[in-house]
Amino acid sequence: MASSDLVLITGAGGVGRNVLERLRAHDVPVRVMVRRDDERAAQLRALGAQVVLGDLTRPETVEAALRGVRSMYFAMPVSPDHLLAATVVASVAREYGELDALVGLSQMTVSQMTATSVGESHQQRLHWLAEQVLDWSGVPVVHVRPTSFLDNPLFTALPARTIPASGALVLPFGSGRTSPIAVDDVARVVATVLRDPAGHAGNVYELTGPRTVDMHEMAEAFTRALGRQVSYVDVPLEQWREEVLSTVGLPAHIEQHIVTMCRLHQENRYDRTSGDVERLTGVPARSIEDFVAARKDLYLG
């Protein structure tokens, strides 16, 4: 492939690594920007990526990583630097880049926010502002807004502790409904856009699982997938925060984001579905039952 087909990935976590694997399976050349040349960088090279060192908050390293790039995937872990990074990327891409598309990983909560809404987490506010900056830059942006991830510890690591011990999902979601999506499905959408960016610039894609469920219905999906009875136990949010979340030792910014996500679930803000995954990739999003069944060893211990 010509160098003009080069794709830059700036967040090589769960979604980004999956995107890398999908692009390389189609022989698309990929450059990945990482902050450290460590074991993870070596793993990315082994997958066929060109690895460069950089920092999304440092314009000179972003400019170097963008050279010769046709399309870019912008993402980073939950961080108070998210808006700064988005501003650096937007300004550098506008001044130095020649992109056909910049695919930005956002959050579906943004679609319910306004310039003055205050009920969301600080991280969600940063995503809202980052989208504004990317739009104002004039760079051909594609916003990808997934709902909560099935791969999130709320639905993986925590149930892996409570299901073997008590046969229960123990979460502070109340009666709210949700439609979590697998990382793999988000990556399929991102890779599809990056492989052929034509016609995507300016679009917003909202990604969810195939249907919404309350937590009792989610427990039923776990029951079917695992072949053992699983129930849902609702706990007060502040109790859960003190007895569970505070023991993990997370930074305050991340903890506040997780607590807010739980509260928004209680308020039914995650009761949304979209057919964008199937429309863009031709394959529907994975169900909760299928996701859990593929990870029986994790949940059953």
Tab-separated table of C-alpha atoms in Angstrom:
chain	number	residue	atom	x	y	z
A	1	MET	CA	0.000	0.000	0.000
A	2	ALA	CA	1.071	3.586	-0.586
A	3	SER	CA	2.197	5.724	2.334
A	4	SER	CA	-0.996	7.784	1.890
A	5	ASP	CA	-2.931	4.806	3.291
A	6	LEU	CA	-1.101	5.094	6.619
A	7	VAL	CA	-3.336	5.170	9.711
A	8	LEU	CA	-2.254	6.703	13.019
A	9	ILE	CA	-3.612	5.230	16.255
A	10	THR	CA	-2.992	7.339	19.354
A	11	GLY	CA	-4.801	5.195	21.898
A	12	ALA	CA	-3.684	1.556	21.776
A	13	GLY	CA	-5.772	0.317	24.696
A	14	GLY	CA	-8.701	-2.077	24.331
A	15	VAL	CA	-10.386	-0.453	21.330
A	16	GLY	CA	-7.185	0.819	19.732
A	17	ARG	CA	-5.351	-2.500	19.893
A	18	ASN	CA	-8.384	-4.244	18.411
A	19	VAL	CA	-8.521	-1.645	15.625
A	20	LEU	CA	-4.828	-2.235	14.938
A	21	GLU	CA	-5.351	-5.974	14.597
A	22	ARG	CA	-8.298	-5.477	12.241
A	23	LEU	CA	-6.439	-3.012	10.031
A	24	ARG	CA	-3.336	-5.179	9.806
A	25	ALA	CA	-5.512	-8.162	8.856
A	26	HIS	CA	-6.341	-6.140	5.717
A	27	ASP	CA	-2.691	-5.091	5.213
A	28	VAL	CA	-3.418	-1.478	6.117
A	29	PRO	CA	-0.191	0.196	7.315
A	30	VAL	CA	-0.553	1.429	10.896
A	31	ARG	CA	1.525	3.733	13.049
A	32	VAL	CA	0.883	3.716	16.806
A	33	MET	CA	1.946	6.535	19.104
A	34	VAL	CA	2.913	5.447	22.624
A	35	ARG	CA	4.439	7.291	25.556
A	36	ARG	CA	6.996	4.624	26.476
A	37	ASP	CA	9.031	2.085	24.535
A	38	ASP	CA	8.155	-0.820	26.801
A	39	GLU	CA	6.794	-4.345	26.611
A	40	ARG	CA	3.450	-3.121	25.281
A	41	ALA	CA	5.238	-1.239	22.500
A	42	ALA	CA	7.055	-4.453	21.605
A	43	GLN	CA	3.725	-6.276	21.433
A	44	LEU	CA	2.355	-3.624	19.074
A	45	ARG	CA	5.388	-4.015	16.817
A	46	ALA	CA	4.817	-7.771	16.821
A	47	LEU	CA	1.305	-7.095	15.508
A	48	GLY	CA	2.810	-5.250	12.557
A	49	ALA	CA	2.597	-1.641	13.732
A	50	GLN	CA	5.174	1.080	13.283
A	51	VAL	CA	5.649	2.421	16.817
A	52	VAL	CA	6.629	6.011	17.565
A	53	LEU	CA	7.102	7.738	20.899
A	54	GLY	CA	4.969	10.761	21.642
A	55	ASP	CA	2.625	12.580	23.981
A	56	LEU	CA	-0.781	13.889	22.924
A	57	THR	CA	-0.248	17.027	25.014
A	58	ARG	CA	3.021	17.881	23.203
A	59	PRO	CA	2.381	19.382	19.742
A	60	GLU	CA	5.828	18.628	18.323
A	61	THR	CA	5.429	14.883	18.927
A	62	VAL	CA	1.914	14.869	17.488
A	63	GLU	CA	3.172	16.647	14.358
A	64	ALA	CA	5.936	14.090	13.900
A	65	ALA	CA	3.508	11.198	14.317
A	66	LEU	CA	1.114	12.708	11.740
A	67	ARG	CA	3.631	12.874	8.896
A	68	GLY	CA	2.421	10.857	5.919
A	69	VAL	CA	-0.813	9.828	7.682
A	70	ARG	CA	-4.115	9.575	5.814
A	71	SER	CA	-6.478	8.932	8.724
A	72	MET	CA	-6.205	8.996	12.492
A	73	TYR	CA	-7.862	7.402	15.510
A	74	PHE	CA	-7.809	9.732	18.515
A	75	ALA	CA	-8.458	8.223	21.936
A	76	MET	CA	-6.925	8.247	25.376
A	77	PRO	CA	-7.707	6.733	28.790
A	78	VAL	CA	-9.948	8.596	31.231
A	79	SER	CA	-7.798	11.626	32.037
A	80	PRO	CA	-8.092	15.270	33.114
A	81	ASP	CA	-5.810	16.016	30.120
A	82	HIS	CA	-8.423	14.874	27.577
A	83	LEU	CA	-9.434	18.361	26.440
A	84	LEU	CA	-5.826	19.546	26.234
A	85	ALA	CA	-4.933	16.520	24.107
A	86	ALA	CA	-7.913	17.051	21.806
A	87	THR	CA	-6.987	20.722	21.378
A	88	VAL	CA	-3.384	19.848	20.548
A	89	VAL	CA	-4.463	17.179	18.066
A	90	ALA	CA	-7.004	19.477	16.394
A	91	SER	CA	-4.597	22.395	16.037
A	92	VAL	CA	-1.690	20.287	14.799
A	93	ALA	CA	-3.861	18.321	12.371
A	94	ARG	CA	-5.278	21.563	10.975
A	95	GLU	CA	-1.874	23.183	10.517
A	96	TYR	CA	0.270	20.228	9.433
A	97	GLY	CA	-1.948	17.284	8.594
A	98	GLU	CA	-3.594	16.156	5.371
A	99	LEU	CA	-6.212	13.867	6.864
A	100	ASP	CA	-9.165	12.276	5.113
A	101	ALA	CA	-10.678	11.530	8.537
A	102	LEU	CA	-9.965	11.941	12.225
A	103	VAL	CA	-12.002	9.400	14.165
A	104	GLY	CA	-12.462	10.567	17.746
A	105	LEU	CA	-13.617	8.206	20.487
A	106	SER	CA	-16.148	10.061	22.606
A	107	GLN	CA	-19.018	8.978	24.873
A	108	MET	CA	-22.704	8.558	24.142
A	109	THR	CA	-23.596	10.747	27.117
A	110	VAL	CA	-22.416	13.709	25.024
A	111	SER	CA	-25.540	13.407	22.869
A	112	GLN	CA	-27.657	14.369	25.903
A	113	MET	CA	-25.481	17.280	27.027
A	114	THR	CA	-25.624	21.013	26.434
A	115	ALA	CA	-23.141	23.837	26.932
A	116	THR	CA	-24.511	24.437	30.419
A	117	SER	CA	-25.599	21.003	31.698
A	118	VAL	CA	-24.053	20.131	35.047
A	119	GLY	CA	-25.239	16.605	35.882
A	120	GLU	CA	-22.466	14.762	34.069
A	121	SER	CA	-18.971	13.797	35.193
A	122	HIS	CA	-15.958	16.016	34.639
A	123	GLN	CA	-14.692	13.471	32.096
A	124	GLN	CA	-17.967	13.586	30.173
A	125	ARG	CA	-17.775	17.383	30.129
A	126	LEU	CA	-14.247	17.119	28.703
A	127	HIS	CA	-15.554	14.864	25.937
A	128	TRP	CA	-18.307	17.377	25.110
A	129	LEU	CA	-15.808	20.222	24.918
A	130	ALA	CA	-13.334	18.121	22.922
A	131	GLU	CA	-15.993	17.447	20.305
A	132	GLN	CA	-16.620	21.188	19.997
A	133	VAL	CA	-12.912	21.882	19.514
A	134	LEU	CA	-12.534	19.150	16.897
A	135	ASP	CA	-15.573	20.459	15.029
A	136	TRP	CA	-14.324	24.056	15.118
A	137	SER	CA	-10.914	23.002	13.802
A	138	GLY	CA	-12.296	22.244	10.352
A	139	VAL	CA	-10.504	18.873	10.319
A	140	PRO	CA	-12.693	16.094	8.797
A	141	VAL	CA	-13.906	14.611	12.083
A	142	VAL	CA	-15.979	11.499	12.770
A	143	HIS	CA	-17.313	11.268	16.322
A	144	VAL	CA	-17.824	7.746	17.656
A	145	ARG	CA	-19.943	7.718	20.818
A	146	PRO	CA	-20.194	4.316	22.492
A	147	THR	CA	-22.357	3.752	25.524
A	148	SER	CA	-20.840	1.942	28.528
A	149	PHE	CA	-18.553	-0.962	27.639
A	150	LEU	CA	-19.394	-4.562	28.447
A	151	ASP	CA	-15.655	-4.943	29.043
A	152	ASN	CA	-15.833	-2.324	31.805
A	153	PRO	CA	-14.849	-3.712	35.257
A	154	LEU	CA	-18.422	-2.941	36.373
A	155	PHE	CA	-19.563	-5.808	34.144
A	156	THR	CA	-16.429	-8.000	34.248
A	157	ALA	CA	-14.003	-7.793	37.192
A	158	LEU	CA	-16.626	-6.960	39.820
A	159	PRO	CA	-19.129	-9.689	38.806
A	160	ALA	CA	-16.176	-12.094	38.585
A	161	ARG	CA	-15.785	-11.521	42.343
A	162	THR	CA	-19.441	-11.535	43.391
A	163	ILE	CA	-20.887	-14.290	41.180
A	164	PRO	CA	-18.674	-17.113	42.552
A	165	ALA	CA	-19.155	-15.796	46.100
A	166	SER	CA	-22.886	-15.083	46.129
A	167	GLY	CA	-24.340	-15.728	42.668
A	168	ALA	CA	-25.145	-12.048	42.255
A	169	LEU	CA	-24.462	-8.912	40.286
A	170	VAL	CA	-23.975	-6.300	42.991
A	171	LEU	CA	-24.189	-2.793	41.534
A	172	PRO	CA	-25.817	0.574	42.348
A	173	PHE	CA	-27.845	0.890	39.131
A	174	GLY	CA	-31.338	0.853	40.630
A	175	SER	CA	-34.069	0.165	38.074
A	176	GLY	CA	-32.285	1.946	35.241
A	177	ARG	CA	-31.939	0.287	31.867
A	178	THR	CA	-28.722	0.023	29.901
A	179	SER	CA	-27.393	-1.266	26.582
A	180	PRO	CA	-23.654	-1.889	27.035
A	181	ILE	CA	-21.482	-2.632	24.031
A	182	ALA	CA	-18.424	-4.835	23.580
A	183	VAL	CA	-15.059	-3.242	22.816
A	184	ASP	CA	-14.825	-5.534	19.806
A	185	ASP	CA	-17.961	-4.018	18.267
A	186	VAL	CA	-16.704	-0.463	18.733
A	187	ALA	CA	-13.403	-1.456	17.146
A	188	ARG	CA	-15.221	-2.962	14.151
A	189	VAL	CA	-16.900	0.379	13.520
A	190	VAL	CA	-13.708	2.394	13.938
A	191	ALA	CA	-11.716	0.069	11.661
A	192	THR	CA	-14.460	0.202	9.036
A	193	VAL	CA	-14.328	3.993	8.937
A	194	LEU	CA	-10.515	4.137	8.935
A	195	ARG	CA	-10.234	1.654	6.070
A	196	ASP	CA	-12.487	3.742	3.841
A	197	PRO	CA	-13.068	7.241	5.267
A	198	ALA	CA	-14.965	8.556	2.239
A	199	GLY	CA	-18.396	9.845	3.193
A	200	HIS	CA	-17.904	9.612	6.965
A	201	ALA	CA	-16.503	13.049	7.796
A	202	GLY	CA	-18.927	15.142	9.820
A	203	ASN	CA	-20.931	12.144	11.024
A	204	VAL	CA	-21.692	11.055	14.574
A	205	TYR	CA	-22.081	7.338	15.254
A	206	GLU	CA	-23.783	6.275	18.467
A	207	LEU	CA	-22.952	2.706	19.417
A	208	THR	CA	-24.920	0.458	21.758
A	209	GLY	CA	-25.696	-3.162	22.353
A	210	PRO	CA	-28.662	-4.692	20.504
A	211	ARG	CA	-31.255	-3.900	23.205
A	212	THR	CA	-31.698	-2.231	26.557
A	213	VAL	CA	-32.111	-4.244	29.739
A	214	ASP	CA	-32.632	-3.488	33.398
A	215	MET	CA	-30.231	-5.146	35.796
A	216	HIS	CA	-32.578	-8.028	36.561
A	217	GLU	CA	-32.696	-8.786	32.826
A	218	MET	CA	-28.922	-8.528	32.715
A	219	ALA	CA	-28.718	-11.061	35.548
A	220	GLU	CA	-30.985	-13.359	33.530
A	221	ALA	CA	-28.588	-13.054	30.573
A	222	PHE	CA	-25.701	-14.014	32.883
A	223	THR	CA	-27.774	-16.973	34.127
A	224	ARG	CA	-28.327	-18.293	30.602
A	225	ALA	CA	-24.717	-17.725	29.588
A	226	LEU	CA	-23.135	-19.300	32.673
A	227	GLY	CA	-25.609	-22.105	33.340
A	228	ARG	CA	-26.003	-21.070	36.975
A	229	GLN	CA	-28.463	-18.797	38.724
A	230	VAL	CA	-27.407	-15.167	38.891
A	231	SER	CA	-29.508	-12.464	40.547
A	232	TYR	CA	-29.201	-8.713	40.788
A	233	VAL	CA	-28.623	-7.071	44.149
A	234	ASP	CA	-29.055	-3.308	44.147
A	235	VAL	CA	-26.983	-1.348	46.656
A	236	PRO	CA	-27.096	2.346	47.592
A	237	LEU	CA	-24.589	4.318	45.563
A	238	GLU	CA	-22.721	5.877	48.481
A	239	GLN	CA	-22.471	2.525	50.249
A	240	TRP	CA	-21.057	0.947	47.072
A	241	ARG	CA	-18.643	3.826	46.682
A	242	GLU	CA	-17.320	3.455	50.232
A	243	GLU	CA	-17.263	-0.349	50.450
A	244	VAL	CA	-16.186	-1.236	46.891
A	245	LEU	CA	-14.898	1.617	44.763
A	246	SER	CA	-12.826	3.361	47.430
A	247	THR	CA	-10.874	0.146	48.054
A	248	VAL	CA	-9.520	0.127	44.477
A	249	GLY	CA	-7.398	3.238	44.960
A	250	LEU	CA	-8.398	5.082	41.806
A	251	PRO	CA	-7.462	8.712	41.097
A	252	ALA	CA	-10.206	11.140	42.140
A	253	HIS	CA	-10.978	12.087	38.522
A	254	ILE	CA	-11.647	8.468	37.540
A	255	GLU	CA	-13.601	7.680	40.701
A	256	GLN	CA	-15.861	10.701	40.167
A	257	HIS	CA	-16.489	9.564	36.590
A	258	ILE	CA	-17.453	6.025	37.634
A	259	VAL	CA	-19.744	7.240	40.411
A	260	THR	CA	-21.446	9.601	37.972
A	261	MET	CA	-21.916	6.787	35.451
A	262	CYS	CA	-23.663	4.767	38.160
A	263	ARG	CA	-25.907	7.695	39.077
A	264	LEU	CA	-26.788	8.299	35.436
A	265	HIS	CA	-27.712	4.623	35.147
A	266	GLN	CA	-30.044	5.085	38.108
A	267	GLU	CA	-31.552	8.073	36.309
A	268	ASN	CA	-32.094	5.926	33.194
A	269	ARG	CA	-29.772	8.019	31.046
A	270	TYR	CA	-28.351	4.861	29.436
A	271	ASP	CA	-31.712	3.573	28.181
A	272	ARG	CA	-30.839	4.022	24.502
A	273	THR	CA	-30.278	1.839	21.471
A	274	SER	CA	-28.853	2.473	18.040
A	275	GLY	CA	-28.468	0.344	14.927
A	276	ASP	CA	-25.242	2.062	13.850
A	277	VAL	CA	-23.015	-0.971	14.515
A	278	GLU	CA	-24.955	-3.203	12.139
A	279	ARG	CA	-25.537	-0.424	9.608
A	280	LEU	CA	-21.834	0.351	9.345
A	281	THR	CA	-20.354	-3.152	9.605
A	282	GLY	CA	-23.148	-5.441	8.416
A	283	VAL	CA	-23.031	-7.411	11.682
A	284	PRO	CA	-25.155	-6.597	14.760
A	285	ALA	CA	-23.594	-5.765	18.093
A	286	ARG	CA	-22.897	-8.690	20.423
A	287	SER	CA	-25.494	-9.529	23.051
A	288	ILE	CA	-24.746	-9.602	26.771
A	289	GLU	CA	-25.366	-13.348	26.816
A	290	ASP	CA	-22.863	-14.021	24.025
A	291	PHE	CA	-20.271	-11.756	25.637
A	292	VAL	CA	-20.552	-13.498	29.007
A	293	ALA	CA	-20.654	-17.010	27.512
A	294	ALA	CA	-17.316	-16.342	25.815
A	295	ARG	CA	-15.804	-15.538	29.241
A	296	LYS	CA	-17.183	-18.327	31.452
A	297	ASP	CA	-13.818	-18.975	33.079
A	298	LEU	CA	-13.608	-15.346	34.179
A	299	TYR	CA	-17.030	-15.305	35.836
A	300	LEU	CA	-17.057	-18.806	37.300
A	301	GLY	CA	-13.540	-18.720	38.696
